[in-house]
mmCIF file of C-alpha atoms and ligand atoms in Angstrom:
data_model
loop_
_atom_site.group_PDB
_atom_site.id
_atom_site.type_symbol
_atom_site.label_atom_id
_atom_site.label_comp_id
_atom_site.label_asym_id
_atom_site.label_seq_id
_atom_site.Cartn_x
_atom_site.Cartn_y
_atom_site.Cartn_z
ATOM 1 C CA MET V 16 -85.479 -3.836 17.205
ATOM 2 C CA PHE V 17 -88.605 -1.626 17.281
ATOM 3 C CA VAL V 18 -88.631 2.103 18.058
ATOM 4 C CA LEU V 19 -91.874 3.813 19.010
ATOM 5 C CA GLY V 20 -91.995 7.559 18.223
ATOM 6 C CA ILE V 21 -94.487 9.937 19.821
ATOM 7 C CA GLU V 22 -95.411 13.324 18.335
ATOM 8 C CA SER V 23 -97.698 15.868 20.029
ATOM 9 C CA SER V 24 -96.004 19.242 19.447
ATOM 10 C CA CYS V 25 -98.928 20.990 17.784
ATOM 11 C CA ASP V 26 -102.295 19.761 16.513
ATOM 12 C CA GLU V 27 -101.525 16.182 15.495
ATOM 13 C CA THR V 28 -101.401 13.316 17.983
ATOM 14 C CA SER V 29 -99.287 10.692 16.316
ATOM 15 C CA VAL V 30 -97.434 7.483 17.088
ATOM 16 C CA GLY V 31 -95.182 5.738 14.579
ATOM 17 C CA ILE V 32 -93.109 2.587 14.750
ATOM 18 C CA VAL V 33 -89.940 1.807 12.798
ATOM 19 C CA ASP V 34 -87.764 -1.285 12.908
ATOM 20 C CA GLY V 35 -83.973 -1.271 13.305
ATOM 21 C CA GLU V 36 -83.535 -0.780 9.545
ATOM 22 C CA GLY V 37 -85.775 2.287 9.479
ATOM 23 C CA ASN V 38 -88.718 0.534 7.829
ATOM 24 C CA VAL V 39 -91.975 2.232 8.801
ATOM 25 C CA LEU V 40 -94.272 -0.420 10.290
ATOM 26 C CA SER V 41 -97.015 2.000 11.271
ATOM 27 C CA ASN V 42 -97.733 5.711 11.423
ATOM 28 C CA ILE V 43 -101.064 6.601 13.037
ATOM 29 C CA ILE V 44 -102.049 10.272 12.946
ATOM 30 C CA SER V 45 -105.045 11.748 14.737
ATOM 31 C CA SER V 46 -105.579 15.253 13.409
ATOM 32 C CA GLN V 47 -107.350 18.010 15.358
ATOM 33 C CA ILE V 48 -107.971 20.099 12.242
ATOM 34 C CA ASP V 49 -111.767 19.844 12.459
ATOM 35 C CA VAL V 50 -111.741 21.155 16.042
ATOM 36 C CA HIS V 51 -109.337 24.061 15.416
ATOM 37 C CA SER V 52 -110.830 25.078 12.070
ATOM 38 C CA LEU V 53 -113.904 26.234 14.046
ATOM 39 C CA TYR V 54 -111.601 28.926 15.518
ATOM 40 C CA GLY V 55 -109.649 29.644 12.303
ATOM 41 C CA GLY V 56 -106.368 28.507 13.897
ATOM 42 C CA ILE V 57 -104.865 26.461 16.715
ATOM 43 C CA VAL V 58 -106.074 27.135 20.267
ATOM 44 C CA PRO V 59 -103.249 25.862 22.545
ATOM 45 C CA GLU V 60 -105.385 24.702 25.483
ATOM 46 C CA VAL V 61 -107.819 22.904 23.203
ATOM 47 C CA ALA V 62 -104.836 21.209 21.523
ATOM 48 C CA SER V 63 -103.452 19.885 24.845
ATOM 49 C CA ARG V 64 -106.833 18.516 25.875
ATOM 50 C CA GLN V 65 -107.289 16.813 22.509
ATOM 51 C CA HIS V 66 -103.862 15.149 22.876
ATOM 52 C CA ILE V 67 -104.833 13.789 26.305
ATOM 53 C CA ASN V 68 -108.028 12.381 24.853
ATOM 54 C CA HIS V 69 -106.396 10.658 21.913
ATOM 55 C CA ILE V 70 -102.840 9.640 22.742
ATOM 56 C CA GLN V 71 -103.626 6.291 24.309
ATOM 57 C CA LYS V 72 -105.792 4.982 21.503
ATOM 58 C CA VAL V 73 -103.424 6.317 18.839
ATOM 59 C CA CYS V 74 -100.609 4.402 20.551
ATOM 60 C CA ARG V 75 -102.636 1.183 20.760
ATOM 61 C CA SER V 76 -103.579 1.387 17.125
ATOM 62 C CA ALA V 77 -99.940 2.036 16.089
ATOM 63 C CA LEU V 78 -98.934 -1.204 17.849
ATOM 64 C CA LYS V 79 -101.832 -3.079 16.288
ATOM 65 C CA SER V 80 -101.120 -1.784 12.810
ATOM 66 C CA ALA V 81 -97.421 -2.748 13.174
ATOM 67 C CA SER V 82 -98.548 -6.191 14.436
ATOM 68 C CA ILE V 83 -96.356 -5.982 17.532
ATOM 69 C CA ASN V 84 -96.999 -6.032 21.290
ATOM 70 C CA TRP V 85 -96.029 -3.560 24.021
ATOM 71 C CA SER V 86 -93.233 -5.908 25.103
ATOM 72 C CA ASP V 87 -91.661 -5.844 21.606
ATOM 73 C CA VAL V 88 -90.865 -2.114 21.851
ATOM 74 C CA GLU V 89 -87.217 -1.538 22.826
ATOM 75 C CA LEU V 90 -86.947 2.245 22.645
ATOM 76 C CA ILE V 91 -89.259 5.226 22.894
ATOM 77 C CA SER V 92 -88.511 8.606 21.331
ATOM 78 C CA VAL V 93 -90.703 11.641 21.830
ATOM 79 C CA THR V 94 -90.803 15.215 20.534
ATOM 80 C CA ASN V 95 -89.741 17.597 23.343
ATOM 81 C CA GLY V 96 -89.665 20.772 21.223
ATOM 82 C CA PRO V 97 -90.195 23.075 19.496
ATOM 83 C CA GLY V 98 -93.946 23.385 19.865
ATOM 84 C CA LEU V 99 -96.757 24.331 22.223
ATOM 85 C CA ALA V 100 -95.667 23.706 25.837
ATOM 86 C CA GLY V 101 -98.957 22.120 26.924
ATOM 87 C CA SER V 102 -99.091 19.854 23.891
ATOM 88 C CA LEU V 103 -95.460 18.773 24.276
ATOM 89 C CA LEU V 104 -96.055 17.971 27.964
ATOM 90 C CA VAL V 105 -98.769 15.466 27.094
ATOM 91 C CA GLY V 106 -96.491 13.502 24.739
ATOM 92 C CA VAL V 107 -93.438 13.664 27.007
ATOM 93 C CA ASN V 108 -95.382 12.595 30.096
ATOM 94 C CA PHE V 109 -97.030 9.744 28.246
ATOM 95 C CA ALA V 110 -93.665 8.609 26.836
ATOM 96 C CA LYS V 111 -91.942 8.683 30.240
ATOM 97 C CA GLY V 112 -94.779 6.772 31.906
ATOM 98 C CA LEU V 113 -94.756 4.168 29.163
ATOM 99 C CA ALA V 114 -90.973 3.763 29.321
ATOM 100 C CA ALA V 115 -91.055 3.353 33.113
ATOM 101 C CA ASN V 116 -93.730 0.697 32.829
ATOM 102 C CA LEU V 117 -91.973 -1.210 30.038
ATOM 103 C CA ASN V 118 -88.549 -0.644 31.654
ATOM 104 C CA ILE V 119 -87.006 0.605 28.415
ATOM 105 C CA PRO V 120 -85.124 3.819 27.485
ATOM 106 C CA VAL V 121 -86.913 6.994 26.468
ATOM 107 C CA PHE V 122 -85.240 10.024 24.934
ATOM 108 C CA PRO V 123 -86.148 13.328 23.336
ATOM 109 C CA VAL V 124 -86.226 14.279 19.663
ATOM 110 C CA ASN V 125 -86.039 17.770 18.192
ATOM 111 C CA HIS V 126 -89.178 18.025 16.042
ATOM 112 C CA MET V 127 -87.331 19.940 13.293
ATOM 113 C CA ASP V 128 -84.610 17.277 13.116
ATOM 114 C CA GLY V 129 -87.442 14.738 12.932
ATOM 115 C CA HIS V 130 -88.796 16.444 9.795
ATOM 116 C CA ILE V 131 -85.331 16.116 8.192
ATOM 117 C CA TYR V 132 -84.781 12.490 9.240
ATOM 118 C CA ALA V 133 -88.202 11.599 7.765
ATOM 119 C CA ALA V 134 -86.267 11.399 4.485
ATOM 120 C CA TRP V 135 -84.552 8.249 5.862
ATOM 121 C CA ALA V 136 -87.770 6.465 6.850
ATOM 122 C CA LYS V 137 -88.335 3.575 4.466
ATOM 123 C CA THR V 138 -91.759 2.983 2.948
ATOM 124 C CA ASP V 139 -92.832 1.818 -0.514
ATOM 125 C CA LYS V 140 -92.746 5.448 -1.623
ATOM 126 C CA ASN V 141 -89.746 6.654 0.418
ATOM 127 C CA LYS V 142 -86.477 5.302 -0.886
ATOM 128 C CA LEU V 143 -83.073 6.237 0.506
ATOM 129 C CA LEU V 144 -81.181 8.151 -2.190
ATOM 130 C CA ASP V 145 -77.478 7.652 -2.919
ATOM 131 C CA PHE V 146 -76.530 11.113 -1.708
ATOM 132 C CA GLN V 147 -77.902 10.370 1.766
ATOM 133 C CA SER V 148 -75.141 7.791 2.247
ATOM 134 C CA SER V 149 -72.527 10.519 1.661
ATOM 135 C CA VAL V 150 -73.292 12.069 5.073
ATOM 136 C CA GLY V 151 -70.027 12.603 6.920
ATOM 137 C CA GLU V 152 -68.025 13.098 3.710
ATOM 138 C CA LYS V 153 -70.224 15.851 2.264
ATOM 139 C CA ASN V 154 -73.057 17.925 3.690
ATOM 140 C CA ILE V 155 -76.737 17.981 2.725
ATOM 141 C CA THR V 156 -78.703 21.226 2.448
ATOM 142 C CA CYS V 157 -82.040 20.917 4.255
ATOM 143 C CA LEU V 158 -85.009 23.235 3.796
ATOM 144 C CA VAL V 159 -87.529 22.663 6.588
ATOM 145 C CA VAL V 160 -90.765 24.498 5.913
ATOM 146 C CA SER V 161 -93.600 24.150 8.399
ATOM 147 C CA GLY V 162 -96.321 26.105 10.156
ATOM 148 C CA GLY V 163 -93.893 27.497 12.716
ATOM 149 C CA HIS V 164 -90.527 27.459 10.920
ATOM 150 C CA THR V 165 -88.728 28.138 7.681
ATOM 151 C CA ASP V 166 -85.193 26.912 8.263
ATOM 152 C CA LEU V 167 -82.228 26.384 5.979
ATOM 153 C CA ALA V 168 -79.769 24.019 7.622
ATOM 154 C CA LEU V 169 -76.728 21.940 6.750
ATOM 155 C CA LEU V 170 -76.694 18.316 7.814
ATOM 156 C CA LYS V 171 -72.947 17.770 8.248
ATOM 157 C CA ASN V 172 -73.116 14.453 9.995
ATOM 158 C CA TYR V 173 -75.748 12.444 11.852
ATOM 159 C CA GLY V 174 -76.610 14.477 14.925
ATOM 160 C CA GLU V 175 -74.799 17.512 13.491
ATOM 161 C CA ILE V 176 -77.305 19.897 11.934
ATOM 162 C CA LYS V 177 -76.315 23.548 11.625
ATOM 163 C CA LEU V 178 -78.891 26.303 11.158
ATOM 164 C CA ILE V 179 -77.741 28.813 8.524
ATOM 165 C CA GLY V 180 -80.885 30.767 7.679
ATOM 166 C CA GLU V 181 -84.428 31.228 8.939
ATOM 167 C CA THR V 182 -87.492 33.402 8.518
ATOM 168 C CA LYS V 183 -87.332 36.764 10.207
ATOM 169 C CA ASP V 184 -91.134 37.035 10.479
ATOM 170 C CA ASP V 185 -93.838 34.602 9.299
ATOM 171 C CA ALA V 186 -92.971 30.979 8.562
ATOM 172 C CA ALA V 187 -93.912 29.772 5.067
ATOM 173 C CA GLY V 188 -96.754 27.593 6.399
ATOM 174 C CA GLU V 189 -97.940 30.422 8.638
ATOM 175 C CA ALA V 190 -98.049 32.678 5.561
ATOM 176 C CA PHE V 191 -100.132 30.057 3.705
ATOM 177 C CA ASP V 192 -102.493 29.880 6.698
ATOM 178 C CA LYS V 193 -102.811 33.669 7.091
ATOM 179 C CA VAL V 194 -103.244 34.347 3.376
ATOM 180 C CA ALA V 195 -105.915 31.628 3.190
ATOM 181 C CA ARG V 196 -107.775 33.427 5.960
ATOM 182 C CA ILE V 197 -107.493 36.745 4.090
ATOM 183 C CA LEU V 198 -108.901 35.018 0.996
ATOM 184 C CA GLY V 199 -111.780 33.482 2.982
ATOM 185 C CA LEU V 200 -110.399 29.936 2.757
ATOM 186 C CA ARG V 201 -110.352 27.338 5.526
ATOM 187 C CA TYR V 202 -107.616 26.291 7.983
ATOM 188 C CA PRO V 203 -105.056 24.846 7.333
ATOM 189 C CA GLY V 204 -104.418 27.227 4.481
ATOM 190 C CA GLY V 205 -101.676 25.349 2.604
ATOM 191 C CA PRO V 206 -103.775 22.604 1.028
ATOM 192 C CA GLU V 207 -106.684 25.053 0.452
ATOM 193 C CA ILE V 208 -104.505 27.577 -1.392
ATOM 194 C CA GLN V 209 -102.969 24.796 -3.471
ATOM 195 C CA LYS V 210 -106.446 23.523 -4.438
ATOM 196 C CA VAL V 211 -107.834 26.954 -5.330
ATOM 197 C CA ALA V 212 -104.673 27.904 -7.245
ATOM 198 C CA GLU V 213 -105.100 24.827 -9.453
ATOM 199 C CA LYS V 214 -108.157 26.518 -11.025
ATOM 200 C CA THR V 215 -106.021 29.009 -12.951
ATOM 201 C CA GLU V 216 -102.653 29.527 -14.588
ATOM 202 C CA GLU V 217 -102.986 33.284 -14.432
ATOM 203 C CA ILE V 218 -100.558 35.298 -12.261
ATOM 204 C CA ASP V 219 -100.906 38.813 -10.890
ATOM 205 C CA LYS V 220 -97.245 39.135 -9.998
ATOM 206 C CA LEU V 221 -96.562 39.664 -6.269
ATOM 207 C CA PRO V 222 -93.306 40.808 -4.640
ATOM 208 C CA ARG V 223 -90.543 38.534 -3.385
ATOM 209 C CA ALA V 224 -88.377 39.334 -0.368
ATOM 210 C CA TRP V 225 -84.921 38.056 -1.322
ATOM 211 C CA MET V 226 -83.205 39.159 1.928
ATOM 212 C CA LYS V 227 -80.095 39.680 -0.195
ATOM 213 C CA GLY V 228 -76.711 38.853 1.315
ATOM 214 C CA THR V 229 -78.302 36.495 3.874
ATOM 215 C CA ASP V 230 -79.792 33.008 3.882
ATOM 216 C CA ASN V 231 -82.855 34.295 5.717
ATOM 217 C CA PHE V 232 -86.467 34.580 4.572
ATOM 218 C CA SER V 233 -89.362 36.977 5.055
ATOM 219 C CA PHE V 234 -92.988 36.371 4.111
ATOM 220 C CA SER V 235 -94.927 39.059 5.971
ATOM 221 C CA GLY V 236 -94.516 41.635 3.166
ATOM 222 C CA LEU V 237 -95.973 39.161 0.699
ATOM 223 C CA LYS V 238 -98.932 38.605 3.016
ATOM 224 C CA THR V 239 -99.472 42.384 3.201
ATOM 225 C CA ALA V 240 -99.302 42.612 -0.600
ATOM 226 C CA VAL V 241 -102.105 40.036 -0.834
ATOM 227 C CA MET V 242 -104.103 41.962 1.773
ATOM 228 C CA ASN V 243 -103.727 45.193 -0.216
ATOM 229 C CA LYS V 244 -104.922 43.483 -3.410
ATOM 230 C CA VAL V 245 -107.953 42.117 -1.546
ATOM 231 C CA LYS V 246 -108.800 45.577 -0.174
ATOM 232 C CA LYS V 247 -108.501 47.049 -3.660
ATOM 233 C CA TYR V 248 -110.606 44.484 -5.506
ATOM 234 C CA LYS V 249 -113.000 42.977 -2.907
ATOM 235 C CA ASN V 250 -116.003 45.065 -3.967
ATOM 236 C CA GLU V 251 -115.656 44.275 -7.639
ATOM 237 C CA LYS V 252 -118.262 41.996 -9.215
ATOM 238 C CA ASN V 253 -115.789 39.344 -10.342
ATOM 239 C CA PHE V 254 -113.780 39.198 -7.076
ATOM 240 C CA SER V 255 -114.512 35.483 -6.628
ATOM 241 C CA SER V 256 -112.801 34.702 -9.929
ATOM 242 C CA TYR V 257 -109.811 36.806 -8.807
ATOM 243 C CA VAL V 258 -109.285 34.701 -5.634
ATOM 244 C CA PRO V 259 -107.687 31.758 -7.535
ATOM 245 C CA ILE V 260 -105.366 34.207 -9.333
ATOM 246 C CA LEU V 261 -104.258 35.689 -6.002
ATOM 247 C CA ALA V 262 -103.802 32.225 -4.471
ATOM 248 C CA ASN V 263 -101.758 31.142 -7.491
ATOM 249 C CA SER V 264 -99.651 34.316 -7.422
ATOM 250 C CA PHE V 265 -98.960 33.976 -3.683
ATOM 251 C CA GLN V 266 -97.980 30.315 -4.053
ATOM 252 C CA GLU V 267 -95.740 31.103 -7.045
ATOM 253 C CA SER V 268 -93.933 33.785 -5.095
ATOM 254 C CA VAL V 269 -93.307 31.496 -2.076
ATOM 255 C CA VAL V 270 -92.127 28.613 -4.271
ATOM 256 C CA ASP V 271 -89.792 30.892 -6.242
ATOM 257 C CA VAL V 272 -88.064 32.284 -3.143
ATOM 258 C CA LEU V 273 -87.779 28.922 -1.345
ATOM 259 C CA PHE V 274 -86.377 27.208 -4.430
ATOM 260 C CA LYS V 275 -83.829 29.812 -5.530
ATOM 261 C CA LYS V 276 -82.465 30.537 -2.056
ATOM 262 C CA THR V 277 -82.090 26.819 -1.272
ATOM 263 C CA ILE V 278 -80.299 26.050 -4.563
ATOM 264 C CA ASN V 279 -78.002 29.010 -3.948
ATOM 265 C CA VAL V 280 -76.991 27.636 -0.528
ATOM 266 C CA ALA V 281 -76.621 24.047 -1.761
ATOM 267 C CA LEU V 282 -74.280 25.061 -4.601
ATOM 268 C CA ARG V 283 -72.297 27.464 -2.444
ATOM 269 C CA GLU V 284 -71.855 24.880 0.324
ATOM 270 C CA ASN V 285 -70.937 22.141 -2.140
ATOM 271 C CA SER V 286 -73.747 19.906 -0.843
ATOM 272 C CA SER V 287 -74.221 16.407 -2.197
ATOM 273 C CA GLY V 288 -77.988 16.915 -2.313
ATOM 274 C CA ILE V 289 -81.036 18.648 -0.914
ATOM 275 C CA ILE V 290 -83.730 17.498 1.503
ATOM 276 C CA LEU V 291 -87.051 19.317 1.414
ATOM 277 C CA ALA V 292 -89.077 18.608 4.554
ATOM 278 C CA GLY V 293 -91.906 19.833 6.821
ATOM 279 C CA GLY V 294 -95.613 20.334 6.247
ATOM 280 C CA VAL V 295 -95.217 22.828 3.394
ATOM 281 C CA ALA V 296 -93.122 20.213 1.553
ATOM 282 C CA ALA V 297 -96.483 18.536 0.886
ATOM 283 C CA ASN V 298 -97.156 21.407 -1.556
ATOM 284 C CA LEU V 299 -97.206 19.981 -5.093
ATOM 285 C CA PRO V 300 -95.889 23.003 -7.040
ATOM 286 C CA LEU V 301 -93.024 23.287 -4.504
ATOM 287 C CA ARG V 302 -92.194 19.571 -4.814
ATOM 288 C CA ASN V 303 -92.337 19.754 -8.607
ATOM 289 C CA GLN V 304 -90.118 22.807 -8.737
ATOM 290 C CA PHE V 305 -87.405 21.005 -6.741
ATOM 291 C CA LEU V 306 -87.811 17.625 -8.427
ATOM 292 C CA GLN V 307 -87.842 19.024 -11.965
ATOM 293 C CA ASN V 308 -85.425 21.932 -11.790
ATOM 294 C CA SER V 309 -82.832 21.295 -9.082
ATOM 295 C CA PRO V 310 -79.275 20.890 -10.390
ATOM 296 C CA LEU V 311 -78.592 18.600 -7.383
ATOM 297 C CA PRO V 312 -80.400 15.408 -6.291
ATOM 298 C CA VAL V 313 -83.427 16.039 -4.092
ATOM 299 C CA ALA V 314 -85.172 13.886 -1.466
ATOM 300 C CA ILE V 315 -88.669 14.807 -0.300
ATOM 301 C CA PRO V 316 -90.508 12.559 2.170
ATOM 302 C CA GLU V 317 -93.784 11.128 0.909
ATOM 303 C CA PHE V 318 -96.875 13.209 1.786
ATOM 304 C CA GLN V 319 -97.782 11.493 5.071
ATOM 305 C CA LEU V 320 -94.194 11.873 6.314
ATOM 306 C CA CYS V 321 -94.078 15.623 5.516
ATOM 307 C CA THR V 322 -96.761 16.892 7.859
ATOM 308 C CA ASP V 323 -96.357 16.121 11.580
ATOM 309 C CA ASN V 324 -96.173 12.401 12.285
ATOM 310 C CA GLY V 325 -94.791 9.881 14.771
ATOM 311 C CA ALA V 326 -92.783 7.819 12.249
ATOM 312 C CA MET V 327 -90.378 10.716 11.661
ATOM 313 C CA ILE V 328 -89.825 10.943 15.429
ATOM 314 C CA ALA V 329 -89.215 7.183 15.626
ATOM 315 C CA MET V 330 -86.769 7.467 12.695
ATOM 316 C CA ALA V 331 -84.911 10.357 14.359
ATOM 317 C CA GLY V 332 -84.899 8.338 17.599
ATOM 318 C CA LEU V 333 -83.303 5.394 15.802
ATOM 319 C CA ILE V 334 -80.607 7.599 14.221
ATOM 320 C CA ASN V 335 -79.851 9.365 17.530
ATOM 321 C CA TYR V 336 -79.707 6.028 19.324
ATOM 322 C CA LYS V 337 -77.200 4.641 16.821
ATOM 323 C CA ILE V 338 -74.893 7.623 17.347
ATOM 324 C CA LYS V 339 -75.585 7.616 21.114
ATOM 325 C CA ASN V 340 -76.762 11.210 20.926
ATOM 326 C CA TYR V 341 -79.392 11.164 23.623
ATOM 327 C CA SER V 342 -80.095 11.605 27.291
ATOM 328 C CA GLU V 343 -82.976 10.277 29.341
ATOM 329 C CA ASP V 344 -82.975 13.355 31.549
ATOM 330 C CA PHE V 345 -85.127 15.861 29.678
ATOM 331 C CA ASP V 346 -87.891 18.438 29.880
ATOM 332 C CA VAL V 347 -90.018 20.076 27.155
ATOM 333 C CA LYS V 348 -88.290 22.894 25.217
ATOM 334 C CA PRO V 349 -90.935 24.918 23.338
ATOM 335 C CA ASN V 350 -88.332 27.191 21.675
ATOM 336 C CA LEU V 351 -85.825 24.590 20.507
ATOM 337 C CA ARG V 352 -84.226 25.422 17.137
ATOM 338 C CA VAL V 353 -83.191 23.006 14.407
ATOM 339 C CA GLY V 354 -80.043 21.062 15.368
ATOM 340 C CA GLU V 355 -80.303 21.944 19.081
ATOM 341 C CA SER V 356 -80.973 19.481 21.876
HETATM 342 O O1 LIG X 29 -94.955 20.434 9.735
HETATM 343 P P1 LIG X 29 -96.392 20.736 9.965
HETATM 344 O O2 LIG X 29 -97.380 19.620 9.787
HETATM 345 O O3 LIG X 29 -96.623 21.332 11.404
HETATM 346 C C1 LIG X 29 -95.712 22.194 11.992
HETATM 347 O O4 LIG X 29 -94.669 21.687 12.479
HETATM 348 O O5 LIG X 29 -95.971 23.406 11.923
HETATM 349 O O6 LIG X 29 -96.766 21.955 8.998
HETATM 350 C C2 LIG X 29 -98.048 22.500 8.985
HETATM 351 C C3 LIG X 29 -98.072 23.565 7.906
HETATM 352 C C4 LIG X 29 -99.372 24.377 7.914
HETATM 353 O O7 LIG X 29 -99.045 25.746 7.939
HETATM 354 C C5 LIG X 29 -100.032 23.974 6.600
HETATM 355 O O8 LIG X 29 -100.803 25.022 6.021
HETATM 356 C C6 LIG X 29 -98.837 23.624 5.745
HETATM 357 O O9 LIG X 29 -97.954 22.975 6.615
HETATM 358 N N1 LIG X 29 -99.193 22.742 4.631
HETATM 359 C C7 LIG X 29 -99.106 23.100 3.335
HETATM 360 C C8 LIG X 29 -99.623 22.024 2.570
HETATM 361 N N2 LIG X 29 -99.997 21.025 3.435
HETATM 362 C C9 LIG X 29 -99.717 21.485 4.705
HETATM 363 N N3 LIG X 29 -98.659 24.246 2.771
HETATM 364 C C10 LIG X 29 -98.726 24.337 1.436
HETATM 365 N N4 LIG X 29 -99.238 23.360 0.635
HETATM 366 C C11 LIG X 29 -99.683 22.194 1.160
HETATM 367 N N5 LIG X 29 -100.177 21.242 0.375
HETATM 368 ZN ZN1 LIG X 30 -93.813 20.011 12.044
#
């Protein structure tokens, strides 16, 4: 069995193919970063037009790279939300047209659930951990950190994901992107901040919003704290050598809050393990913090499966198909939340 997953919720056009065992046969990603970085962020209409331009050739090359033909595909899954409406429409329309032509089923995938299920996609670097087979008996705490979301959720069973905490203002990735802009770094800010922060070990301690008594997050105060430091020091001669210190301090603060709040939930909820997913899970200090210091086992998808990609949508499609949790009658849902359909 081959499942073809289509992702076009934001600024990546991607098609991935998994087999019935969840092995990733291909995962082609066409990024629009170069186009949007000219504007310092994503321009929705430009994103939709880029998806239209690229989706067909991305799909062809996913089939080629998996060494299969159109007629070998048995199922199509496609992101229908959350995301930019115009971008989602391109993927959903393409998927429905393809399914009609091939006379096979097509069904929607929640993008956030896709990030979580990326941990099940098998590649040389992605191995299924023991705790993932405990689903149904015990829960798994999932931290999904992306450009649009910072969600803490409990995976109770396949198809049963319960949101328990979220950001009340900026998402973690959004904070990386905005702080990068304040520091004069390029879009997307996450990888840029990580790179610049590697130049120093020095910290100019920044605040943390613990949102005590809740499982929620807040990152806009931290962003303002960085902005205030920039205003204070920008005219000083050695400001350029202060930028890495600020980047490092910002990153340290984000990692600290994400790590401690997630561990707190996982222990409280008696989880069998933790899944760290989404674009910000590509951040090395964040990965290392979880991998080296978590008291519970941790699964983090390999880098290419953290940022938006079609293989995670194919994997989620396969899981939903096995539990029969799908319907062919669907529209785009730009405001879908984790665990919703
Ligand atoms: O999941 P994703 O690819 O797209 C959304 O669903 O939003 O996440 C994109 C976000 C961006 O905000 C980007 O800055 C961030 O992930 N990101 C990172 C890193 N790589 C990507 N943040 C921190 N460190 C990174 N290495
Ligand atoms: Zn995403």
